[in-house]
């Protein structure tokens, strides 16, 4: 390998030079456009119109669980098999594959949490033109039209969604290459089969285009031994002008039309210093789109792990508000419609149509397919301090002490790649981190934790145990010639374990055992980076598509690689504790279902105001497709933020689910106390606000885990009939009850926040000022301002006593903030468990808090769950209250006592002091 290493050394030097410069932007030339991706170019060249596909109704078979029928392409006579399923929960599944493929086509495993349960389909009518099937609920039915093939899903007289209505279904069948030597016996057989002869003749008539059998991008060649294999299908969404999802893109929340540029691309890539507001692929890919209007929300889940492009067009795109008004005045009958086309390089068509009708229904439907957000340990919801890199154990100790000295809480300190012995993961630098257990014990003594990076590229080194084991077990991905695939990454020459193999994942998980991962302890957690996978000398900085995962090419599985890496790592952290402790794993690459294994972040952003702004729609988009545990590098990874930008980023990050500061190796140090006492105080206050709200954040994670609802959510999720919310992406809700409008403009002296709900009120959480809903509210701001509002009608628990970490606050008391609505009622919850084990499944406290008729009460929602807490209620603050003459507390043991209170008549705020009851018992407080 010496010659290979010598040859590739300049590549790593160049990569490091680019990475360390901190001033270069993305080189778009390293990444393909649709025109440079031959299958995308081929498919996009197809124009809407007459589809060559016809349904052969005489082949239809209807059982209790599914409908099957054959489709034929009248141009080449190739037959496809359509399968249609009605699934539980108002979901329709459509699968299309070749009827008799030359070889098996890839179907994505492991993403669905189970084989989705079906419900009966019944035939309503049939003639020579098509069939009508009942989908059960609310007069929903599916119409299968025969010529050309088309599917329409209807409710009453309303078309909810149409498939192939624009005739863009395409299915490139597997075939023999005509200029290669075929099996002569097979050729003789074909000569005697008239059907085969006709099919072969038709195939020969088909145009062989560049890129069908081999493709070159820059200096890289893709051998394409299976030839063209792309699949495509169009969907029409009548009445829809707003579509969302398909992360990851650095773009607005509402997806744009793509007619005048490239489609949105889903192909996991290590994109250096990505550009904003374009459809380029980034680190992760979730092929799920939501469509919303004031009447209904629907979703499309395109289960395909190959490179995918998504085209979006709309008949109202580009129309001004005036133009739309003119249409209305003139009585224009054109219904708004959005058309979406999915194009994937290989695999099959396997699509789940989630029919809502509400946003929460769609979230539940998707969760029923791919699972919910992993429930993290409470500490992971706190603040994380990271950079590339903390230099050594003394540096870690110094930074840890700095947080105490400046009275700023944190839970995790992170180590990047430099902590290892020569980029050999699962090891420690013997000089800089000579006593990792001593370091970890020092953190544990303060009830803090550490995250260390473990990347999936493995240094090719015969003195490295991990490499030797993987090679001896033949666990590496293979190149097209059958040898171990090697590429260039941080260690130099590296192999890439085949995480699509269950036995490889089992072995990887076993490496996290305390007796295998030397120096590890129970407070060490894991970060999986570079798992797209990143290959510095590969095409588009990733793996060659003709690399082999057993029988499958990398092109078939590419977008699954990071999903599997995080899956195996999370399983390793669970196994090392005997299945007791919840894991925490951060991943950069992800796919549908990645929510089950931990957190994601938005990758290598930059210290620029626009990157701060775009973190909001990027995390909102991820939440809509199940991945709630999302955040962005606070301060920006590349470049150095101004003090104003850094403060504003802390203030924004404190209200996003994953809260971590991170910075590039080449940037000046930026621990929170390095920017003068005034800025230290501002950052301290932002972090402390996060910690006071941990009880509320934690119960949002609990609900996300139980139901699949997003934590950080767009306003339209809670106000689906209010068009003013549909395109908002500079403000958001945390759960139902907190609205946040971060300040993301340089030098801002005010922001305008939209407060939704025409019959609602919102309370400024800092001043307790009450504001009516359904208005745009101008809010003057200073550098200390974080505009946050609590919804009238809600009760939010906080812990006001902030300590150095979340674990130190475990037994501290609660303050309840009761915000009354115009009806003078409010509801909320209190959720408590041990904060770190899987015992939450049976040992927890879950209480309903409610205020009505001047009575505030706490009632047990889970009487069978056994758990006790030492925490108590030390204060109750009621916003929008009237002054009582007295306040009586009644506890579960029948005791009554009179409580002290203060009343601020100017703000209508009632504060009940030291009620003192245990947080886990029944009680009520009567205002008289």
Coordinates of N, CA and C in Angstrom, one line a residue, residues 323-532:
X323 N -52.0 39.0 -8.5 CA -52.5 38.1 -9.6 C -53.5 37.1 -9.1
X324 N -53.3 36.6 -7.8 CA -54.2 35.7 -7.3 C -55.5 36.3 -7.0
X325 N -55.5 37.6 -6.5 CA -56.7 38.3 -6.3 C -57.5 38.6 -7.6
X326 N -56.7 38.9 -8.6 CA -57.3 39.1 -9.9 C -58.0 37.8 -10.4
X327 N -57.4 36.7 -10.2 CA -58.0 35.4 -10.5 C -59.4 35.3 -9.8
X328 N -59.3 35.6 -8.5 CA -60.5 35.5 -7.7 C -61.6 36.4 -8.2
X329 N -61.3 37.7 -8.5 CA -62.3 38.7 -8.9 C -62.9 38.3 -10.3
X330 N -62.0 37.7 -11.1 CA -62.5 37.3 -12.5 C -63.1 36.0 -12.5
X331 N -63.2 35.4 -11.3 CA -63.9 34.1 -11.2 C -63.1 32.9 -11.8
X332 N -61.8 33.1 -11.8 CA -60.9 32.0 -12.4 C -61.2 30.7 -11.7
X333 N -61.4 29.6 -12.4 CA -61.8 28.4 -11.8 C -60.6 27.4 -11.6
X334 N -59.4 27.9 -11.9 CA -58.2 27.1 -11.7 C -58.0 26.8 -10.3
X335 N -58.0 25.5 -9.9 CA -57.7 25.1 -8.6 C -56.2 25.1 -8.4
X336 N -55.7 25.6 -7.3 CA -54.2 25.5 -7.1 C -53.8 24.0 -7.1
X337 N -52.7 23.7 -7.6 CA -52.2 22.3 -7.6 C -50.7 22.3 -7.6
X338 N -50.2 21.4 -6.8 CA -48.7 21.1 -6.8 C -48.5 19.7 -7.4
X339 N -47.5 19.6 -8.2 CA -47.1 18.4 -8.8 C -45.7 18.0 -8.4
X340 N -45.5 16.8 -8.0 CA -44.2 16.3 -7.4 C -43.8 15.1 -8.2
X341 N -42.5 15.0 -8.6 CA -42.0 13.9 -9.3 C -40.8 13.3 -8.6
X342 N -40.8 12.1 -8.2 CA -39.7 11.4 -7.6 C -38.9 10.6 -8.6
X343 N -37.6 10.7 -8.6 CA -36.7 10.0 -9.5 C -35.6 9.3 -8.7
X344 N -35.5 8.0 -8.7 CA -34.4 7.3 -8.0 C -33.6 6.5 -9.0
X345 N -32.3 6.3 -8.6 CA -31.4 5.6 -9.6 C -31.6 4.1 -9.7
X346 N -32.1 3.5 -8.6 CA -32.3 2.0 -8.7 C -33.3 1.6 -7.6
X347 N -33.5 0.3 -7.4 CA -34.5 -0.2 -6.5 C -35.8 -0.3 -7.1
X348 N -36.9 -0.2 -6.3 CA -38.2 -0.3 -6.8 C -39.0 0.9 -6.4
X349 N -40.2 1.0 -6.8 CA -41.2 2.0 -6.3 C -41.9 1.4 -5.1
X350 N -41.7 2.0 -4.0 CA -42.4 1.6 -2.8 C -42.8 2.9 -2.0
X351 N -44.1 3.2 -2.1 CA -44.5 4.5 -1.6 C -45.7 4.4 -0.7
X352 N -45.6 5.1 0.4 CA -46.7 5.1 1.4 C -47.4 6.5 1.3
X353 N -48.6 6.5 1.1 CA -49.4 7.7 1.0 C -50.2 7.9 2.3
X354 N -49.8 8.9 3.1 CA -50.4 9.1 4.4 C -51.5 10.2 4.2
X355 N -52.7 9.8 4.5 CA -53.9 10.6 4.1 C -54.4 11.5 5.3
X356 N -53.6 11.6 6.4 CA -54.0 12.6 7.4 C -55.3 12.2 8.1
X357 N -56.3 13.1 8.2 CA -56.3 14.4 7.5 C -55.6 15.6 8.3
X358 N -55.3 15.4 9.5 CA -54.7 16.5 10.3 C -53.1 16.3 10.3
X359 N -52.4 17.4 10.6 CA -50.9 17.3 10.7 C -50.6 16.2 11.7
X360 N -51.2 16.2 12.8 CA -50.9 15.2 13.9 C -51.2 13.8 13.4
X361 N -52.2 13.6 12.6 CA -52.5 12.3 12.0 C -51.4 11.8 11.1
X362 N -50.8 12.7 10.3 CA -49.7 12.4 9.4 C -48.5 12.0 10.2
X363 N -48.2 12.7 11.3 CA -47.1 12.4 12.1 C -47.2 11.0 12.7
X364 N -48.4 10.7 13.2 CA -48.7 9.4 13.8 C -48.6 8.3 12.7
X365 N -49.1 8.6 11.5 CA -49.0 7.6 10.4 C -47.6 7.3 10.1
X366 N -46.7 8.3 10.0 CA -45.3 8.1 9.7 C -44.6 7.4 10.8
X367 N -45.0 7.7 12.0 CA -44.4 7.1 13.2 C -44.8 5.6 13.2
X368 N -46.0 5.3 12.8 CA -46.4 3.9 12.8 C -45.6 3.0 11.8
X369 N -44.9 3.7 10.8 CA -44.1 3.0 9.8 C -42.7 2.9 10.2
X370 N -42.1 4.1 10.7 CA -40.6 4.1 10.9 C -40.2 4.3 12.4
X371 N -41.2 4.4 13.3 CA -40.9 4.6 14.7 C -40.8 6.1 15.1
X372 N -40.5 6.3 16.4 CA -40.5 7.6 16.9 C -39.1 8.0 17.4
X373 N -39.0 9.3 17.8 CA -37.7 9.8 18.3 C -37.3 9.0 19.5
X374 N -36.0 8.6 19.5 CA -35.5 7.9 20.7 C -35.6 8.9 21.9
X375 N -35.9 8.3 23.1 CA -36.1 9.2 24.3 C -34.7 9.3 24.9
X376 N -34.1 10.5 24.8 CA -32.7 10.6 25.3 C -32.6 10.7 26.8
X377 N -31.4 10.5 27.3 CA -31.2 10.8 28.7 C -31.4 12.3 28.9
X378 N -31.9 12.7 30.1 CA -32.2 14.1 30.4 C -31.0 15.0 30.1
X379 N -29.8 14.5 30.5 CA -28.6 15.3 30.3 C -28.3 15.7 28.9
X380 N -28.7 14.9 27.9 CA -28.5 15.2 26.5 C -29.4 16.3 26.0
X381 N -30.4 16.7 26.8 CA -31.2 17.8 26.5 C -30.6 19.1 27.0
X382 N -29.6 19.0 27.8 CA -28.9 20.2 28.3 C -27.9 20.8 27.3
X383 N -26.9 21.5 27.8 CA -26.0 22.2 26.9 C -24.7 21.3 26.7
X384 N -24.2 21.4 25.4 CA -23.0 20.6 25.0 C -21.9 21.5 24.6
X385 N -20.7 21.3 25.1 CA -19.5 22.2 24.7 C -18.6 21.4 23.9
X386 N -18.3 21.8 22.7 CA -17.5 21.1 21.7 C -16.6 22.0 20.9
X387 N -15.4 21.5 20.5 CA -14.7 22.1 19.4 C -13.8 21.0 18.8
X388 N -13.3 21.3 17.6 CA -12.2 20.5 17.0 C -10.9 21.2 17.3
X389 N -10.2 21.0 18.3 CA -10.3 19.9 19.3 C -9.9 20.4 20.6
X390 N -10.4 19.8 21.7 CA -9.7 20.1 23.0 C -8.4 19.4 23.1
X391 N -7.3 20.1 23.4 CA -6.0 19.6 23.1 C -5.5 18.4 23.9
X392 N -5.9 18.3 25.2 CA -5.4 17.2 26.0 C -6.3 17.2 27.3
X393 N -5.9 16.3 28.2 CA -6.7 16.2 29.4 C -6.7 17.5 30.2
X394 N -5.6 18.1 30.3 CA -5.5 19.4 31.0 C -6.4 20.4 30.4
X395 N -6.5 20.5 29.1 CA -7.4 21.4 28.4 C -8.9 21.1 28.8
X396 N -9.2 19.8 28.8 CA -10.6 19.5 29.2 C -10.9 19.9 30.7
X397 N -9.9 19.6 31.5 CA -10.1 20.0 33.0 C -10.2 21.5 33.1
X398 N -9.4 22.3 32.3 CA -9.5 23.7 32.4 C -10.8 24.3 31.9
X399 N -11.3 23.7 30.8 CA -12.6 24.2 30.2 C -13.7 23.9 31.2
X400 N -13.7 22.7 31.7 CA -14.7 22.3 32.7 C -14.7 23.2 33.9
X401 N -13.5 23.6 34.4 CA -13.4 24.5 35.5 C -13.9 25.9 35.2
X402 N -13.7 26.3 33.9 CA -14.1 27.6 33.4 C -15.6 27.7 33.5
X403 N -16.4 26.7 33.2 CA -17.8 26.8 33.4 C -18.3 27.0 34.8
X404 N -17.6 26.3 35.7 CA -17.9 26.6 37.2 C -17.5 28.0 37.6
X405 N -16.3 28.4 37.2 CA -15.9 29.7 37.6 C -16.8 30.8 37.1
X406 N -17.4 30.6 35.9 CA -18.3 31.6 35.3 C -19.8 31.3 35.5
X407 N -20.0 30.3 36.3 CA -21.4 29.9 36.7 C -22.3 29.7 35.5
X408 N -21.8 28.9 34.5 CA -22.6 28.5 33.3 C -22.7 27.0 33.4
X409 N -24.0 26.5 33.4 CA -24.2 25.1 33.4 C -23.8 24.4 32.1
X410 N -23.4 23.2 32.1 CA -23.3 22.4 30.9 C -23.3 20.9 31.4
X411 N -23.6 20.0 30.4 CA -23.7 18.6 30.7 C -22.7 17.7 30.0
X412 N -22.3 18.1 28.8 CA -21.4 17.2 28.0 C -20.2 18.1 27.5
X413 N -19.0 17.6 27.6 CA -17.9 18.2 26.8 C -17.4 17.1 25.8
X414 N -17.1 17.6 24.6 CA -16.9 16.7 23.5 C -15.4 16.7 23.0
X415 N -15.0 15.5 22.5 CA -13.7 15.4 21.9 C -13.8 14.9 20.4
X416 N -13.2 15.7 19.6 CA -13.2 15.4 18.1 C -12.0 14.4 17.8
X417 N -11.7 14.3 16.5 CA -10.8 13.3 16.0 C -9.4 13.3 16.6
X418 N -8.9 14.5 17.1 CA -7.5 14.5 17.6 C -7.3 13.8 18.9
X419 N -8.4 13.4 19.6 CA -8.2 12.7 20.8 C -7.7 11.3 20.7
X420 N -7.8 10.8 19.4 CA -7.4 9.4 19.2 C -5.9 9.2 19.0
X421 N -5.5 7.9 19.0 CA -4.1 7.6 18.6 C -4.0 7.5 17.1
X422 N -3.7 8.6 16.5 CA -3.5 8.6 15.0 C -4.7 8.3 14.2
X423 N -5.9 8.9 14.6 CA -7.2 8.7 14.0 C -7.6 7.2 13.9
X424 N -7.1 6.5 15.0 CA -7.6 5.1 15.1 C -8.8 5.2 16.2
X425 N -10.0 5.0 15.7 CA -11.1 5.2 16.6 C -11.2 4.0 17.6
X426 N -11.8 4.3 18.8 CA -11.8 3.4 20.0 C -10.5 3.5 20.7
X427 N -9.6 4.5 20.4 CA -8.3 4.6 21.1 C -8.2 6.0 21.6
X428 N -7.1 6.2 22.4 CA -6.8 7.6 22.9 C -5.4 7.9 22.6
X429 N -5.1 9.1 22.3 CA -3.7 9.6 22.1 C -2.9 9.3 23.4
X430 N -1.9 8.5 23.3 CA -1.2 8.0 24.6 C -0.5 9.2 25.3
X431 N -0.2 10.3 24.7 CA 0.4 11.4 25.3 C -0.5 12.5 25.8
X432 N -1.5 12.8 24.9 CA -2.4 13.9 25.3 C -3.6 13.4 26.2
X433 N -4.0 12.2 26.0 CA -5.1 11.6 26.8 C -4.6 10.3 27.4
X434 N -3.6 10.4 28.2 CA -2.9 9.2 28.8 C -3.8 8.5 29.8
X435 N -4.7 9.2 30.5 CA -5.5 8.6 31.6 C -6.9 9.0 31.4
X436 N -7.6 8.4 30.3 CA -9.0 8.8 30.1 C -9.9 8.5 31.2
X437 N -9.7 7.4 31.9 CA -10.7 7.1 33.0 C -10.5 8.2 34.1
X438 N -9.4 8.6 34.4 CA -9.2 9.7 35.4 C -9.9 10.9 35.0
X439 N -9.8 11.3 33.7 CA -10.5 12.4 33.1 C -12.0 12.3 33.2
X440 N -12.5 11.1 32.9 CA -13.9 10.8 32.9 C -14.5 10.8 34.3
X441 N -13.6 10.3 35.2 CA -14.1 10.2 36.7 C -14.2 11.7 37.2
X442 N -13.2 12.5 36.8 CA -13.3 13.9 37.2 C -14.6 14.6 36.8
X443 N -15.0 14.3 35.6 CA -16.3 14.8 35.1 C -17.5 14.2 35.8
X444 N -17.4 12.9 36.1 CA -18.5 12.2 36.8 C -18.7 12.7 38.2
X445 N -17.6 13.1 38.8 CA -17.6 13.6 40.2 C -18.5 14.9 40.2
X446 N -18.5 15.6 39.1 CA -19.3 16.8 39.0 C -20.6 16.6 38.3
X447 N -21.0 15.3 38.1 CA -22.2 14.9 37.4 C -22.3 15.4 36.0
X448 N -21.1 15.3 35.3 CA -21.0 15.7 33.9 C -20.6 14.5 33.1
X449 N -20.6 14.7 31.7 CA -20.4 13.6 30.8 C -19.5 14.0 29.7
X450 N -19.1 13.1 28.9 CA -18.3 13.4 27.7 C -18.8 12.6 26.5
X451 N -18.6 13.2 25.3 CA -18.8 12.5 24.0 C -17.5 12.5 23.3
X452 N -17.2 11.3 22.8 CA -16.0 11.1 21.9 C -16.4 10.7 20.5
X453 N -15.7 11.1 19.5 CA -16.1 10.8 18.1 C -15.6 9.4 17.8
X454 N -16.5 8.6 17.1 CA -16.1 7.3 16.5 C -16.6 7.3 15.1
X455 N -15.7 7.5 14.1 CA -16.1 7.6 12.7 C -16.1 6.2 12.1
X456 N -16.8 6.0 11.0 CA -16.8 4.6 10.4 C -15.7 4.3 9.4
X457 N -14.8 5.2 9.1 CA -13.6 4.9 8.3 C -12.5 4.4 9.2
X458 N -12.0 3.3 8.8 CA -11.0 2.6 9.7 C -9.6 2.6 9.1
X459 N -8.7 3.1 9.8 CA -7.3 3.2 9.3 C -6.7 1.8 8.9
X460 N -6.2 1.7 7.7 CA -5.6 0.5 7.2 C -4.2 0.4 7.9
X461 N -4.1 -0.4 8.9 CA -2.9 -0.5 9.7 C -2.9 -1.9 10.4
X462 N -1.9 -2.7 10.0 CA -1.9 -4.1 10.6 C -1.6 -4.1 12.1
X463 N -1.2 -2.9 12.6 CA -1.0 -2.9 14.1 C -2.2 -2.3 14.8
X464 N -3.3 -2.2 14.1 CA -4.6 -1.7 14.7 C -5.6 -2.8 14.8
X465 N -6.0 -3.1 16.1 CA -6.9 -4.2 16.4 C -8.2 -4.2 15.6
X466 N -8.8 -3.0 15.6 CA -10.1 -2.9 14.9 C -10.0 -3.2 13.4
X467 N -9.0 -2.7 12.8 CA -8.8 -3.0 11.3 C -8.6 -4.5 11.1
X468 N -7.7 -5.1 11.9 CA -7.4 -6.5 11.8 C -8.6 -7.4 11.9
X469 N -9.4 -7.1 12.9 CA -10.7 -7.9 13.1 C -11.6 -7.7 12.0
X470 N -11.8 -6.5 11.5 CA -12.8 -6.3 10.4 C -12.3 -7.0 9.2
X471 N -11.0 -6.9 8.9 CA -10.4 -7.6 7.7 C -10.5 -9.1 7.8
X472 N -10.2 -9.6 9.0 CA -10.2 -11.1 9.2 C -11.6 -11.6 9.0
X473 N -12.6 -10.8 9.4 CA -14.0 -11.3 9.3 C -14.6 -10.9 8.0
X474 N -13.8 -10.3 7.1 CA -14.3 -9.9 5.8 C -15.5 -9.0 5.9
X475 N -15.4 -8.0 6.8 CA -16.5 -7.1 7.1 C -16.4 -5.8 6.3
X476 N -15.4 -5.6 5.6 CA -15.2 -4.4 4.8 C -16.1 -4.4 3.5
X477 N -16.6 -3.3 3.1 CA -17.2 -3.1 1.8 C -16.2 -3.5 0.8
X478 N -16.6 -4.1 -0.3 CA -15.7 -4.5 -1.4 C -15.7 -3.6 -2.6
X479 N -14.6 -3.5 -3.3 CA -14.7 -2.8 -4.6 C -15.3 -3.6 -5.7
X480 N -15.4 -3.1 -6.8 CA -16.2 -3.8 -7.9 C -15.4 -5.1 -8.3
X481 N -14.1 -5.1 -8.0 CA -13.4 -6.3 -8.3 C -13.3 -7.4 -7.2
X482 N -13.9 -7.1 -6.1 CA -14.0 -8.0 -5.0 C -13.0 -7.8 -3.9
X483 N -12.0 -6.9 -4.0 CA -11.1 -6.6 -2.9 C -11.7 -5.7 -2.0
X484 N -11.1 -5.5 -0.8 CA -11.6 -4.5 0.2 C -11.5 -3.1 -0.4
X485 N -12.6 -2.4 -0.3 CA -12.7 -1.0 -0.8 C -11.9 -0.2 0.1
X486 N -11.0 0.6 -0.5 CA -10.2 1.6 0.3 C -10.3 3.0 -0.2
X487 N -10.5 3.9 0.7 CA -10.6 5.3 0.3 C -9.7 6.2 1.2
X488 N -9.8 7.5 1.0 CA -8.9 8.3 1.8 C -9.8 9.2 2.7
X489 N -9.5 9.1 4.0 CA -10.2 10.0 5.0 C -9.2 10.4 6.0
X490 N -9.7 10.9 7.2 CA -8.8 11.5 8.2 C -7.6 10.6 8.5
X491 N -7.7 9.3 8.6 CA -6.5 8.5 9.0 C -5.5 8.3 7.8
X492 N -5.8 8.8 6.6 CA -5.1 8.4 5.4 C -5.9 7.3 4.7
X493 N -5.2 6.2 4.3 CA -5.9 5.1 3.7 C -6.8 4.4 4.7
X494 N -8.1 4.2 4.3 CA -9.1 3.7 5.2 C -10.0 2.7 4.5
X495 N -10.4 1.7 5.3 CA -11.5 0.8 4.9 C -12.8 1.2 5.5
X496 N -13.9 0.7 4.9 CA -15.2 1.1 5.3 C -16.0 -0.1 5.7
X497 N -16.3 -0.3 6.9 CA -17.1 -1.5 7.3 C -18.5 -1.5 6.7
X498 N -18.9 -2.7 6.4 CA -20.2 -2.9 5.7 C -21.3 -3.0 6.7
X499 N -21.8 -1.8 7.1 CA -22.8 -1.7 8.2 C -24.2 -2.2 7.7
X500 N -24.4 -2.5 6.4 CA -25.6 -3.1 6.0 C -25.7 -4.6 6.5
X501 N -24.6 -5.2 6.9 CA -24.6 -6.5 7.4 C -24.9 -6.6 8.9
X502 N -25.9 -7.4 9.3 CA -26.3 -7.5 10.7 C -25.2 -8.0 11.5
X503 N -24.4 -9.0 11.0 CA -23.3 -9.5 11.8 C -22.2 -8.5 12.0
X504 N -22.0 -7.6 11.0 CA -21.0 -6.5 11.2 C -21.5 -5.5 12.3
X505 N -22.8 -5.2 12.2 CA -23.3 -4.3 13.2 C -23.2 -4.9 14.6
X506 N -23.5 -6.2 14.7 CA -23.4 -6.8 16.0 C -21.9 -6.7 16.6
X507 N -21.0 -7.0 15.7 CA -19.6 -6.9 16.1 C -19.2 -5.5 16.5
X508 N -19.6 -4.5 15.7 CA -19.4 -3.1 16.0 C -19.9 -2.7 17.4
X509 N -21.2 -3.1 17.6 CA -21.8 -2.8 18.9 C -21.0 -3.4 20.1
X510 N -20.4 -4.6 19.8 CA -19.6 -5.3 20.9 C -18.3 -4.5 21.2
X511 N -17.9 -3.7 20.3 CA -16.7 -2.9 20.5 C -16.8 -1.8 21.6
X512 N -18.1 -1.5 21.9 CA -18.3 -0.4 22.9 C -18.3 -1.0 24.3
X513 N -18.2 -2.3 24.5 CA -18.2 -2.9 25.8 C -17.0 -2.3 26.6
X514 N -17.1 -2.1 27.9 CA -16.1 -1.5 28.7 C -14.7 -2.2 28.6
X515 N -14.8 -3.5 28.4 CA -13.5 -4.3 28.3 C -12.9 -4.3 26.9
X516 N -13.7 -3.7 25.9 CA -13.2 -3.6 24.6 C -12.7 -2.2 24.2
X517 N -13.5 -1.2 24.6 CA -13.2 0.2 24.4 C -12.4 0.7 25.6
X518 N -11.1 0.5 25.5 CA -10.3 0.8 26.7 C -10.4 2.3 27.0
X519 N -10.5 2.6 28.3 CA -10.6 3.9 28.8 C -12.0 4.5 28.8
X520 N -13.0 3.7 28.3 CA -14.3 4.2 28.3 C -15.0 3.9 29.7
X521 N -16.0 4.8 30.0 CA -16.8 4.6 31.2 C -18.2 4.9 30.9
X522 N -19.1 4.8 31.9 CA -20.5 4.9 31.6 C -20.9 6.3 31.3
X523 N -20.1 7.3 31.6 CA -20.4 8.7 31.2 C -19.7 9.1 29.9
X524 N -19.3 8.2 29.1 CA -18.7 8.5 27.8 C -19.8 8.0 26.7
X525 N -20.1 9.0 25.9 CA -21.1 8.7 24.8 C -20.5 9.0 23.4
X526 N -21.2 8.9 22.3 CA -20.6 8.7 21.0 C -21.2 9.7 20.0
X527 N -20.3 10.1 19.1 CA -20.6 10.9 17.9 C -20.1 10.2 16.7
X528 N -21.0 10.0 15.8 CA -20.7 9.4 14.5 C -20.7 10.5 13.4
X529 N -19.5 10.8 12.9 CA -19.4 11.8 11.9 C -18.9 11.1 10.6
X530 N -18.9 11.9 9.5 CA -18.3 11.4 8.2 C -19.0 10.1 7.7
X531 N -20.2 9.9 8.1 CA -20.8 8.6 7.8 C -21.8 8.6 6.6
X532 N -21.5 9.5 5.7 CA -22.3 9.6 4.5 C -22.2 8.4 3.6

